[in-house]
Amino acid sequence: RLLRKGKEGVRVKPVWVNADPWCKRTVLAALESGAGAVLVPEGATSKVKELGRLATVAPDGDIKLGSDAVIVEINTKEHESRAAALPAGQTLILRMRNWTVIPLENLIAQRERLIVEVTSSEDAALVTQVLEKGADGVLISTDNPDEIRQTTELVHSLSSKINLAEAKVARLEPLGMGERVCVYTRPE
């Protein structure tokens, strides 16, 4: 399962840390912060295991890069469509250079198991809250240990606030061609 249970059974969104190319300091920050996994180059899994208990994402890792998880660049609508069509059991690590929220919203609406690469805790806050559900997790790409710790703490704190429930559609209204529609949710 991509999400793990945290305190009181709350589902915690994972934070994966990018340590490719290999960087021991980055892996140590991931371990210290409570990250769920670290993305490392092939052959580096044993180095991670020497440092502590932490899942690895690599071609030879605990999470097999290429089969369990794939990195997908999202730069165009065509890339977005290809990502949506990938097998549901695969975790997609989305690299969205010059990204906007719209492609992420579209993918969240179509599938699960989305990890979005971010470079800051501010970006992590945005992608984990898009459409109230957000991406399933983040891959933080930075060599700054403080940013890794801050991002992990932020994502885990936001995860505890997620409490989705089933709902019924009260009504449908045709709005005409080209209109953008938002569904607002509220507690009862």
JSON list of C-alpha atoms in Angstrom, two decimals:
[
{"chain": "A", "resi": 1, "resn": "ARG", "atom": "CA", "xyz": [0.00, 0.00, 0.00]},
{"chain": "A", "resi": 2, "resn": "LEU", "atom": "CA", "xyz": [1.20, 3.46, -0.80]},
{"chain": "A", "resi": 3, "resn": "LEU", "atom": "CA", "xyz": [-0.33, 5.17, 2.23]},
{"chain": "A", "resi": 4, "resn": "ARG", "atom": "CA", "xyz": [0.71, 3.94, 5.66]},
{"chain": "A", "resi": 5, "resn": "LYS", "atom": "CA", "xyz": [-1.12, 4.19, 8.93]},
{"chain": "A", "resi": 6, "resn": "GLY", "atom": "CA", "xyz": [0.20, 6.76, 11.37]},
{"chain": "A", "resi": 7, "resn": "LYS", "atom": "CA", "xyz": [-1.02, 7.78, 14.80]},
{"chain": "A", "resi": 8, "resn": "GLU", "atom": "CA", "xyz": [-4.55, 6.69, 15.67]},
{"chain": "A", "resi": 9, "resn": "GLY", "atom": "CA", "xyz": [-4.95, 4.88, 12.34]},
{"chain": "A", "resi": 10, "resn": "VAL", "atom": "CA", "xyz": [-4.77, 8.10, 10.28]},
{"chain": "A", "resi": 11, "resn": "ARG", "atom": "CA", "xyz": [-3.51, 7.48, 6.76]},
{"chain": "A", "resi": 12, "resn": "VAL", "atom": "CA", "xyz": [-0.20, 9.29, 6.26]},
{"chain": "A", "resi": 13, "resn": "LYS", "atom": "CA", "xyz": [0.90, 10.38, 2.81]},
{"chain": "A", "resi": 14, "resn": "PRO", "atom": "CA", "xyz": [4.43, 9.23, 2.06]},
{"chain": "A", "resi": 15, "resn": "VAL", "atom": "CA", "xyz": [7.36, 11.52, 1.53]},
{"chain": "A", "resi": 16, "resn": "TRP", "atom": "CA", "xyz": [10.04, 10.01, -0.66]},
{"chain": "A", "resi": 17, "resn": "VAL", "atom": "CA", "xyz": [13.43, 11.72, -0.88]},
{"chain": "A", "resi": 18, "resn": "ASN", "atom": "CA", "xyz": [15.49, 11.93, -4.06]},
{"chain": "A", "resi": 19, "resn": "ALA", "atom": "CA", "xyz": [19.10, 10.88, -3.42]},
{"chain": "A", "resi": 20, "resn": "ASP", "atom": "CA", "xyz": [19.96, 10.23, -7.07]},
{"chain": "A", "resi": 21, "resn": "PRO", "atom": "CA", "xyz": [22.79, 10.96, -7.66]},
{"chain": "A", "resi": 22, "resn": "TRP", "atom": "CA", "xyz": [23.89, 9.26, -4.42]},
{"chain": "A", "resi": 23, "resn": "CYS", "atom": "CA", "xyz": [24.22, 11.61, -1.45]},
{"chain": "A", "resi": 24, "resn": "LYS", "atom": "CA", "xyz": [24.73, 10.16, 2.01]},
{"chain": "A", "resi": 25, "resn": "ARG", "atom": "CA", "xyz": [23.74, 13.44, 3.70]},
{"chain": "A", "resi": 26, "resn": "THR", "atom": "CA", "xyz": [20.40, 13.40, 1.85]},
{"chain": "A", "resi": 27, "resn": "VAL", "atom": "CA", "xyz": [19.73, 9.78, 2.88]},
{"chain": "A", "resi": 28, "resn": "LEU", "atom": "CA", "xyz": [20.53, 10.59, 6.52]},
{"chain": "A", "resi": 29, "resn": "ALA", "atom": "CA", "xyz": [18.11, 13.53, 6.40]},
{"chain": "A", "resi": 30, "resn": "ALA", "atom": "CA", "xyz": [15.46, 11.20, 4.97]},
{"chain": "A", "resi": 31, "resn": "LEU", "atom": "CA", "xyz": [16.03, 8.71, 7.79]},
{"chain": "A", "resi": 32, "resn": "GLU", "atom": "CA", "xyz": [15.97, 11.41, 10.48]},
{"chain": "A", "resi": 33, "resn": "SER", "atom": "CA", "xyz": [12.83, 13.05, 9.14]},
{"chain": "A", "resi": 34, "resn": "GLY", "atom": "CA", "xyz": [10.75, 9.87, 8.94]},
{"chain": "A", "resi": 35, "resn": "ALA", "atom": "CA", "xyz": [10.54, 9.75, 5.15]},
{"chain": "A", "resi": 36, "resn": "GLY", "atom": "CA", "xyz": [8.92, 6.64, 3.71]},
{"chain": "A", "resi": 37, "resn": "ALA", "atom": "CA", "xyz": [11.50, 5.87, 1.02]},
{"chain": "A", "resi": 38, "resn": "VAL", "atom": "CA", "xyz": [14.53, 7.20, -0.77]},
{"chain": "A", "resi": 39, "resn": "LEU", "atom": "CA", "xyz": [15.07, 7.21, -4.54]},
{"chain": "A", "resi": 40, "resn": "VAL", "atom": "CA", "xyz": [18.65, 6.09, -5.20]},
{"chain": "A", "resi": 41, "resn": "PRO", "atom": "CA", "xyz": [20.72, 5.03, -8.20]},
{"chain": "A", "resi": 42, "resn": "GLU", "atom": "CA", "xyz": [21.00, 1.36, -9.05]},
{"chain": "A", "resi": 43, "resn": "GLY", "atom": "CA", "xyz": [23.47, -0.36, -6.72]},
{"chain": "A", "resi": 44, "resn": "ALA", "atom": "CA", "xyz": [22.99, 2.09, -3.82]},
{"chain": "A", "resi": 45, "resn": "THR", "atom": "CA", "xyz": [20.33, 0.11, -1.91]},
{"chain": "A", "resi": 46, "resn": "SER", "atom": "CA", "xyz": [22.97, -1.65, 0.21]},
{"chain": "A", "resi": 47, "resn": "LYS", "atom": "CA", "xyz": [24.48, 1.74, 1.17]},
{"chain": "A", "resi": 48, "resn": "VAL", "atom": "CA", "xyz": [21.06, 2.89, 2.40]},
{"chain": "A", "resi": 49, "resn": "LYS", "atom": "CA", "xyz": [20.54, -0.31, 4.40]},
{"chain": "A", "resi": 50, "resn": "GLU", "atom": "CA", "xyz": [23.93, 0.22, 6.11]},
{"chain": "A", "resi": 51, "resn": "LEU", "atom": "CA", "xyz": [22.64, 3.58, 7.38]},
{"chain": "A", "resi": 52, "resn": "GLY", "atom": "CA", "xyz": [19.24, 2.43, 8.64]},
{"chain": "A", "resi": 53, "resn": "ARG", "atom": "CA", "xyz": [15.84, 0.95, 7.90]},
{"chain": "A", "resi": 54, "resn": "LEU", "atom": "CA", "xyz": [14.43, 2.85, 4.95]},
{"chain": "A", "resi": 55, "resn": "ALA", "atom": "CA", "xyz": [12.73, 1.60, 1.79]},
{"chain": "A", "resi": 56, "resn": "THR", "atom": "CA", "xyz": [14.56, 2.25, -1.44]},
{"chain": "A", "resi": 57, "resn": "VAL", "atom": "CA", "xyz": [13.20, 3.12, -4.86]},
{"chain": "A", "resi": 58, "resn": "ALA", "atom": "CA", "xyz": [15.63, 1.90, -7.52]},
{"chain": "A", "resi": 59, "resn": "PRO", "atom": "CA", "xyz": [15.83, -0.70, -10.28]},
{"chain": "A", "resi": 60, "resn": "ASP", "atom": "CA", "xyz": [17.23, -3.05, -7.60]},
{"chain": "A", "resi": 61, "resn": "GLY", "atom": "CA", "xyz": [15.42, -1.46, -4.64]},
{"chain": "A", "resi": 62, "resn": "ASP", "atom": "CA", "xyz": [12.57, -2.46, -2.35]},
{"chain": "A", "resi": 63, "resn": "ILE", "atom": "CA", "xyz": [10.26, -0.58, -4.70]},
{"chain": "A", "resi": 64, "resn": "LYS", "atom": "CA", "xyz": [11.38, -1.54, -8.18]},
{"chain": "A", "resi": 65, "resn": "LEU", "atom": "CA", "xyz": [11.82, 1.49, -10.40]},
{"chain": "A", "resi": 66, "resn": "GLY", "atom": "CA", "xyz": [10.52, 0.52, -13.83]},
{"chain": "A", "resi": 67, "resn": "SER", "atom": "CA", "xyz": [7.91, -1.98, -12.64]},
{"chain": "A", "resi": 68, "resn": "ASP", "atom": "CA", "xyz": [6.48, -1.01, -9.21]},
{"chain": "A", "resi": 69, "resn": "ALA", "atom": "CA", "xyz": [7.05, 2.69, -9.84]},
{"chain": "A", "resi": 70, "resn": "VAL", "atom": "CA", "xyz": [7.83, 4.68, -12.97]},
{"chain": "A", "resi": 71, "resn": "ILE", "atom": "CA", "xyz": [9.05, 8.22, -13.47]},
{"chain": "A", "resi": 72, "resn": "VAL", "atom": "CA", "xyz": [6.81, 10.13, -15.87]},
{"chain": "A", "resi": 73, "resn": "GLU", "atom": "CA", "xyz": [7.60, 13.56, -17.29]},
{"chain": "A", "resi": 74, "resn": "ILE", "atom": "CA", "xyz": [4.47, 15.69, -17.70]},
{"chain": "A", "resi": 75, "resn": "ASN", "atom": "CA", "xyz": [5.05, 18.58, -20.10]},
{"chain": "A", "resi": 76, "resn": "THR", "atom": "CA", "xyz": [2.09, 18.28, -22.48]},
{"chain": "A", "resi": 77, "resn": "LYS", "atom": "CA", "xyz": [-1.49, 17.07, -22.58]},
{"chain": "A", "resi": 78, "resn": "GLU", "atom": "CA", "xyz": [-0.24, 14.00, -24.49]},
{"chain": "A", "resi": 79, "resn": "HIS", "atom": "CA", "xyz": [2.13, 13.15, -21.60]},
{"chain": "A", "resi": 80, "resn": "GLU", "atom": "CA", "xyz": [-0.78, 13.54, -19.18]},
{"chain": "A", "resi": 81, "resn": "SER", "atom": "CA", "xyz": [-2.94, 11.16, -21.25]},
{"chain": "A", "resi": 82, "resn": "ARG", "atom": "CA", "xyz": [-0.16, 8.56, -21.43]},
{"chain": "A", "resi": 83, "resn": "ALA", "atom": "CA", "xyz": [0.34, 8.77, -17.66]},
{"chain": "A", "resi": 84, "resn": "ALA", "atom": "CA", "xyz": [-3.37, 8.26, -17.02]},
{"chain": "A", "resi": 85, "resn": "ALA", "atom": "CA", "xyz": [-3.32, 5.13, -19.20]},
{"chain": "A", "resi": 86, "resn": "LEU", "atom": "CA", "xyz": [-0.46, 3.40, -17.34]},
{"chain": "A", "resi": 87, "resn": "PRO", "atom": "CA", "xyz": [-1.40, 0.31, -15.27]},
{"chain": "A", "resi": 88, "resn": "ALA", "atom": "CA", "xyz": [-3.33, 1.19, -12.11]},
{"chain": "A", "resi": 89, "resn": "GLY", "atom": "CA", "xyz": [-1.01, -0.91, -9.94]},
{"chain": "A", "resi": 90, "resn": "GLN", "atom": "CA", "xyz": [2.03, 1.18, -10.83]},
{"chain": "A", "resi": 91, "resn": "THR", "atom": "CA", "xyz": [3.00, 4.16, -8.73]},
{"chain": "A", "resi": 92, "resn": "LEU", "atom": "CA", "xyz": [3.68, 7.16, -10.95]},
{"chain": "A", "resi": 93, "resn": "ILE", "atom": "CA", "xyz": [6.41, 9.56, -9.93]},
{"chain": "A", "resi": 94, "resn": "LEU", "atom": "CA", "xyz": [5.37, 12.73, -11.76]},
{"chain": "A", "resi": 95, "resn": "ARG", "atom": "CA", "xyz": [8.03, 15.18, -12.87]},
{"chain": "A", "resi": 96, "resn": "MET", "atom": "CA", "xyz": [6.14, 18.27, -13.89]},
{"chain": "A", "resi": 97, "resn": "ARG", "atom": "CA", "xyz": [8.61, 20.87, -15.13]},
{"chain": "A", "resi": 98, "resn": "ASN", "atom": "CA", "xyz": [6.97, 24.27, -15.46]},
{"chain": "A", "resi": 99, "resn": "TRP", "atom": "CA", "xyz": [3.85, 22.58, -14.22]},
{"chain": "A", "resi": 100, "resn": "THR", "atom": "CA", "xyz": [0.51, 24.01, -13.37]},
{"chain": "A", "resi": 101, "resn": "VAL", "atom": "CA", "xyz": [-2.15, 22.61, -11.09]},
{"chain": "A", "resi": 102, "resn": "ILE", "atom": "CA", "xyz": [-4.54, 21.65, -13.92]},
{"chain": "A", "resi": 103, "resn": "PRO", "atom": "CA", "xyz": [-2.61, 18.59, -15.21]},
{"chain": "A", "resi": 104, "resn": "LEU", "atom": "CA", "xyz": [-2.28, 17.32, -11.64]},
{"chain": "A", "resi": 105, "resn": "GLU", "atom": "CA", "xyz": [-6.01, 17.83, -11.01]},
{"chain": "A", "resi": 106, "resn": "ASN", "atom": "CA", "xyz": [-6.78, 15.88, -14.18]},
{"chain": "A", "resi": 107, "resn": "LEU", "atom": "CA", "xyz": [-4.56, 12.98, -13.15]},
{"chain": "A", "resi": 108, "resn": "ILE", "atom": "CA", "xyz": [-5.90, 12.90, -9.57]},
{"chain": "A", "resi": 109, "resn": "ALA", "atom": "CA", "xyz": [-9.41, 12.66, -11.03]},
{"chain": "A", "resi": 110, "resn": "GLN", "atom": "CA", "xyz": [-8.39, 9.69, -13.23]},
{"chain": "A", "resi": 111, "resn": "ARG", "atom": "CA", "xyz": [-6.17, 7.51, -11.06]},
{"chain": "A", "resi": 112, "resn": "GLU", "atom": "CA", "xyz": [-4.43, 6.87, -7.77]},
{"chain": "A", "resi": 113, "resn": "ARG", "atom": "CA", "xyz": [-0.83, 6.09, -6.78]},
{"chain": "A", "resi": 114, "resn": "LEU", "atom": "CA", "xyz": [0.56, 9.50, -7.73]},
{"chain": "A", "resi": 115, "resn": "ILE", "atom": "CA", "xyz": [3.79, 10.77, -6.20]},
{"chain": "A", "resi": 116, "resn": "VAL", "atom": "CA", "xyz": [4.68, 14.29, -7.35]},
{"chain": "A", "resi": 117, "resn": "GLU", "atom": "CA", "xyz": [8.26, 15.54, -7.42]},
{"chain": "A", "resi": 118, "resn": "VAL", "atom": "CA", "xyz": [8.64, 18.86, -5.57]},
{"chain": "A", "resi": 119, "resn": "THR", "atom": "CA", "xyz": [11.57, 21.02, -4.55]},
{"chain": "A", "resi": 120, "resn": "SER", "atom": "CA", "xyz": [10.09, 22.77, -1.51]},
{"chain": "A", "resi": 121, "resn": "SER", "atom": "CA", "xyz": [7.63, 22.37, 1.33]},
{"chain": "A", "resi": 122, "resn": "GLU", "atom": "CA", "xyz": [5.48, 25.08, -0.28]},
{"chain": "A", "resi": 123, "resn": "ASP", "atom": "CA", "xyz": [5.08, 22.98, -3.44]},
{"chain": "A", "resi": 124, "resn": "ALA", "atom": "CA", "xyz": [4.45, 19.88, -1.30]},
{"chain": "A", "resi": 125, "resn": "ALA", "atom": "CA", "xyz": [1.63, 21.67, 0.53]},
{"chain": "A", "resi": 126, "resn": "LEU", "atom": "CA", "xyz": [0.01, 22.57, -2.78]},
{"chain": "A", "resi": 127, "resn": "VAL", "atom": "CA", "xyz": [0.23, 19.16, -4.46]},
{"chain": "A", "resi": 128, "resn": "THR", "atom": "CA", "xyz": [-0.99, 17.25, -1.39]},
{"chain": "A", "resi": 129, "resn": "GLN", "atom": "CA", "xyz": [-4.10, 19.43, -1.11]},
{"chain": "A", "resi": 130, "resn": "VAL", "atom": "CA", "xyz": [-5.19, 19.83, -4.75]},
{"chain": "A", "resi": 131, "resn": "LEU", "atom": "CA", "xyz": [-8.89, 18.93, -5.08]},
{"chain": "A", "resi": 132, "resn": "GLU", "atom": "CA", "xyz": [-8.90, 18.41, -1.28]},
{"chain": "A", "resi": 133, "resn": "LYS", "atom": "CA", "xyz": [-7.56, 14.89, -1.85]},
{"chain": "A", "resi": 134, "resn": "GLY", "atom": "CA", "xyz": [-4.21, 15.82, -3.33]},
{"chain": "A", "resi": 135, "resn": "ALA", "atom": "CA", "xyz": [-1.50, 13.62, -4.73]},
{"chain": "A", "resi": 136, "resn": "ASP", "atom": "CA", "xyz": [-0.89, 10.41, -2.81]},
{"chain": "A", "resi": 137, "resn": "GLY", "atom": "CA", "xyz": [2.58, 11.59, -1.79]},
{"chain": "A", "resi": 138, "resn": "VAL", "atom": "CA", "xyz": [5.63, 13.63, -2.73]},
{"chain": "A", "resi": 139, "resn": "LEU", "atom": "CA", "xyz": [9.20, 13.06, -3.84]},
{"chain": "A", "resi": 140, "resn": "ILE", "atom": "CA", "xyz": [11.28, 15.91, -2.45]},
{"chain": "A", "resi": 141, "resn": "SER", "atom": "CA", "xyz": [14.29, 16.75, -4.65]},
{"chain": "A", "resi": 142, "resn": "THR", "atom": "CA", "xyz": [16.71, 18.92, -2.73]},
{"chain": "A", "resi": 143, "resn": "ASP", "atom": "CA", "xyz": [20.10, 18.55, -1.11]},
{"chain": "A", "resi": 144, "resn": "ASN", "atom": "CA", "xyz": [19.02, 20.77, 1.81]},
{"chain": "A", "resi": 145, "resn": "PRO", "atom": "CA", "xyz": [18.46, 18.57, 4.90]},
{"chain": "A", "resi": 146, "resn": "ASP", "atom": "CA", "xyz": [16.35, 21.26, 6.59]},
{"chain": "A", "resi": 147, "resn": "GLU", "atom": "CA", "xyz": [13.99, 21.40, 3.57]},
{"chain": "A", "resi": 148, "resn": "ILE", "atom": "CA", "xyz": [13.67, 17.60, 3.65]},
{"chain": "A", "resi": 149, "resn": "ARG", "atom": "CA", "xyz": [12.75, 17.68, 7.35]},
{"chain": "A", "resi": 150, "resn": "GLN", "atom": "CA", "xyz": [10.34, 20.59, 6.89]},
{"chain": "A", "resi": 151, "resn": "THR", "atom": "CA", "xyz": [8.62, 18.96, 3.92]},
{"chain": "A", "resi": 152, "resn": "THR", "atom": "CA", "xyz": [8.25, 15.62, 5.71]},
{"chain": "A", "resi": 153, "resn": "GLU", "atom": "CA", "xyz": [6.81, 17.28, 8.80]},
{"chain": "A", "resi": 154, "resn": "LEU", "atom": "CA", "xyz": [4.42, 19.39, 6.74]},
{"chain": "A", "resi": 155, "resn": "VAL", "atom": "CA", "xyz": [3.11, 16.52, 4.57]},
{"chain": "A", "resi": 156, "resn": "HIS", "atom": "CA", "xyz": [2.62, 14.27, 7.60]},
{"chain": "A", "resi": 157, "resn": "SER", "atom": "CA", "xyz": [0.75, 17.04, 9.46]},
{"chain": "A", "resi": 158, "resn": "LEU", "atom": "CA", "xyz": [-1.51, 17.68, 6.47]},
{"chain": "A", "resi": 159, "resn": "SER", "atom": "CA", "xyz": [-2.18, 13.97, 6.05]},
{"chain": "A", "resi": 160, "resn": "SER", "atom": "CA", "xyz": [-3.75, 13.76, 9.47]},
{"chain": "A", "resi": 161, "resn": "LYS", "atom": "CA", "xyz": [-6.34, 16.35, 8.48]},
{"chain": "A", "resi": 162, "resn": "ILE", "atom": "CA", "xyz": [-7.65, 14.37, 5.51]},
{"chain": "A", "resi": 163, "resn": "ASN", "atom": "CA", "xyz": [-11.00, 12.79, 6.28]},
{"chain": "A", "resi": 164, "resn": "LEU", "atom": "CA", "xyz": [-12.92, 12.01, 3.10]},
{"chain": "A", "resi": 165, "resn": "ALA", "atom": "CA", "xyz": [-16.36, 10.48, 3.09]},
{"chain": "A", "resi": 166, "resn": "GLU", "atom": "CA", "xyz": [-18.78, 9.32, 0.43]},
{"chain": "A", "resi": 167, "resn": "ALA", "atom": "CA", "xyz": [-21.22, 11.92, -0.81]},
{"chain": "A", "resi": 168, "resn": "LYS", "atom": "CA", "xyz": [-24.33, 12.10, -2.96]},
{"chain": "A", "resi": 169, "resn": "VAL", "atom": "CA", "xyz": [-24.68, 14.46, -5.89]},
{"chain": "A", "resi": 170, "resn": "ALA", "atom": "CA", "xyz": [-27.55, 16.79, -5.05]},
{"chain": "A", "resi": 171, "resn": "ARG", "atom": "CA", "xyz": [-28.12, 18.09, -8.58]},
{"chain": "A", "resi": 172, "resn": "LEU", "atom": "CA", "xyz": [-26.60, 18.46, -12.02]},
{"chain": "A", "resi": 173, "resn": "GLU", "atom": "CA", "xyz": [-26.86, 21.64, -14.06]},
{"chain": "A", "resi": 174, "resn": "PRO", "atom": "CA", "xyz": [-25.78, 22.04, -17.69]},
{"chain": "A", "resi": 175, "resn": "LEU", "atom": "CA", "xyz": [-23.69, 25.19, -17.85]},
{"chain": "A", "resi": 176, "resn": "GLY", "atom": "CA", "xyz": [-22.94, 25.44, -21.54]},
{"chain": "A", "resi": 177, "resn": "MET", "atom": "CA", "xyz": [-19.93, 24.86, -23.69]},
{"chain": "A", "resi": 178, "resn": "GLY", "atom": "CA", "xyz": [-16.51, 25.73, -22.31]},
{"chain": "A", "resi": 179, "resn": "GLU", "atom": "CA", "xyz": [-17.60, 26.56, -18.79]},
{"chain": "A", "resi": 180, "resn": "ARG", "atom": "CA", "xyz": [-15.32, 25.48, -15.97]},
{"chain": "A", "resi": 181, "resn": "VAL", "atom": "CA", "xyz": [-17.06, 23.95, -12.98]},
{"chain": "A", "resi": 182, "resn": "CYS", "atom": "CA", "xyz": [-15.85, 23.47, -9.42]},
{"chain": "A", "resi": 183, "resn": "VAL", "atom": "CA", "xyz": [-17.48, 21.28, -6.82]},
{"chain": "A", "resi": 184, "resn": "TYR", "atom": "CA", "xyz": [-17.25, 22.76, -3.35]},
{"chain": "A", "resi": 185, "resn": "THR", "atom": "CA", "xyz": [-17.40, 20.51, -0.35]},
{"chain": "A", "resi": 186, "resn": "ARG", "atom": "CA", "xyz": [-18.39, 21.39, 3.17]},
{"chain": "A", "resi": 187, "resn": "PRO", "atom": "CA", "xyz": [-18.78, 19.51, 6.44]},
{"chain": "A", "resi": 188, "resn": "GLU", "atom": "CA", "xyz": [-22.31, 18.67, 7.50]}
]
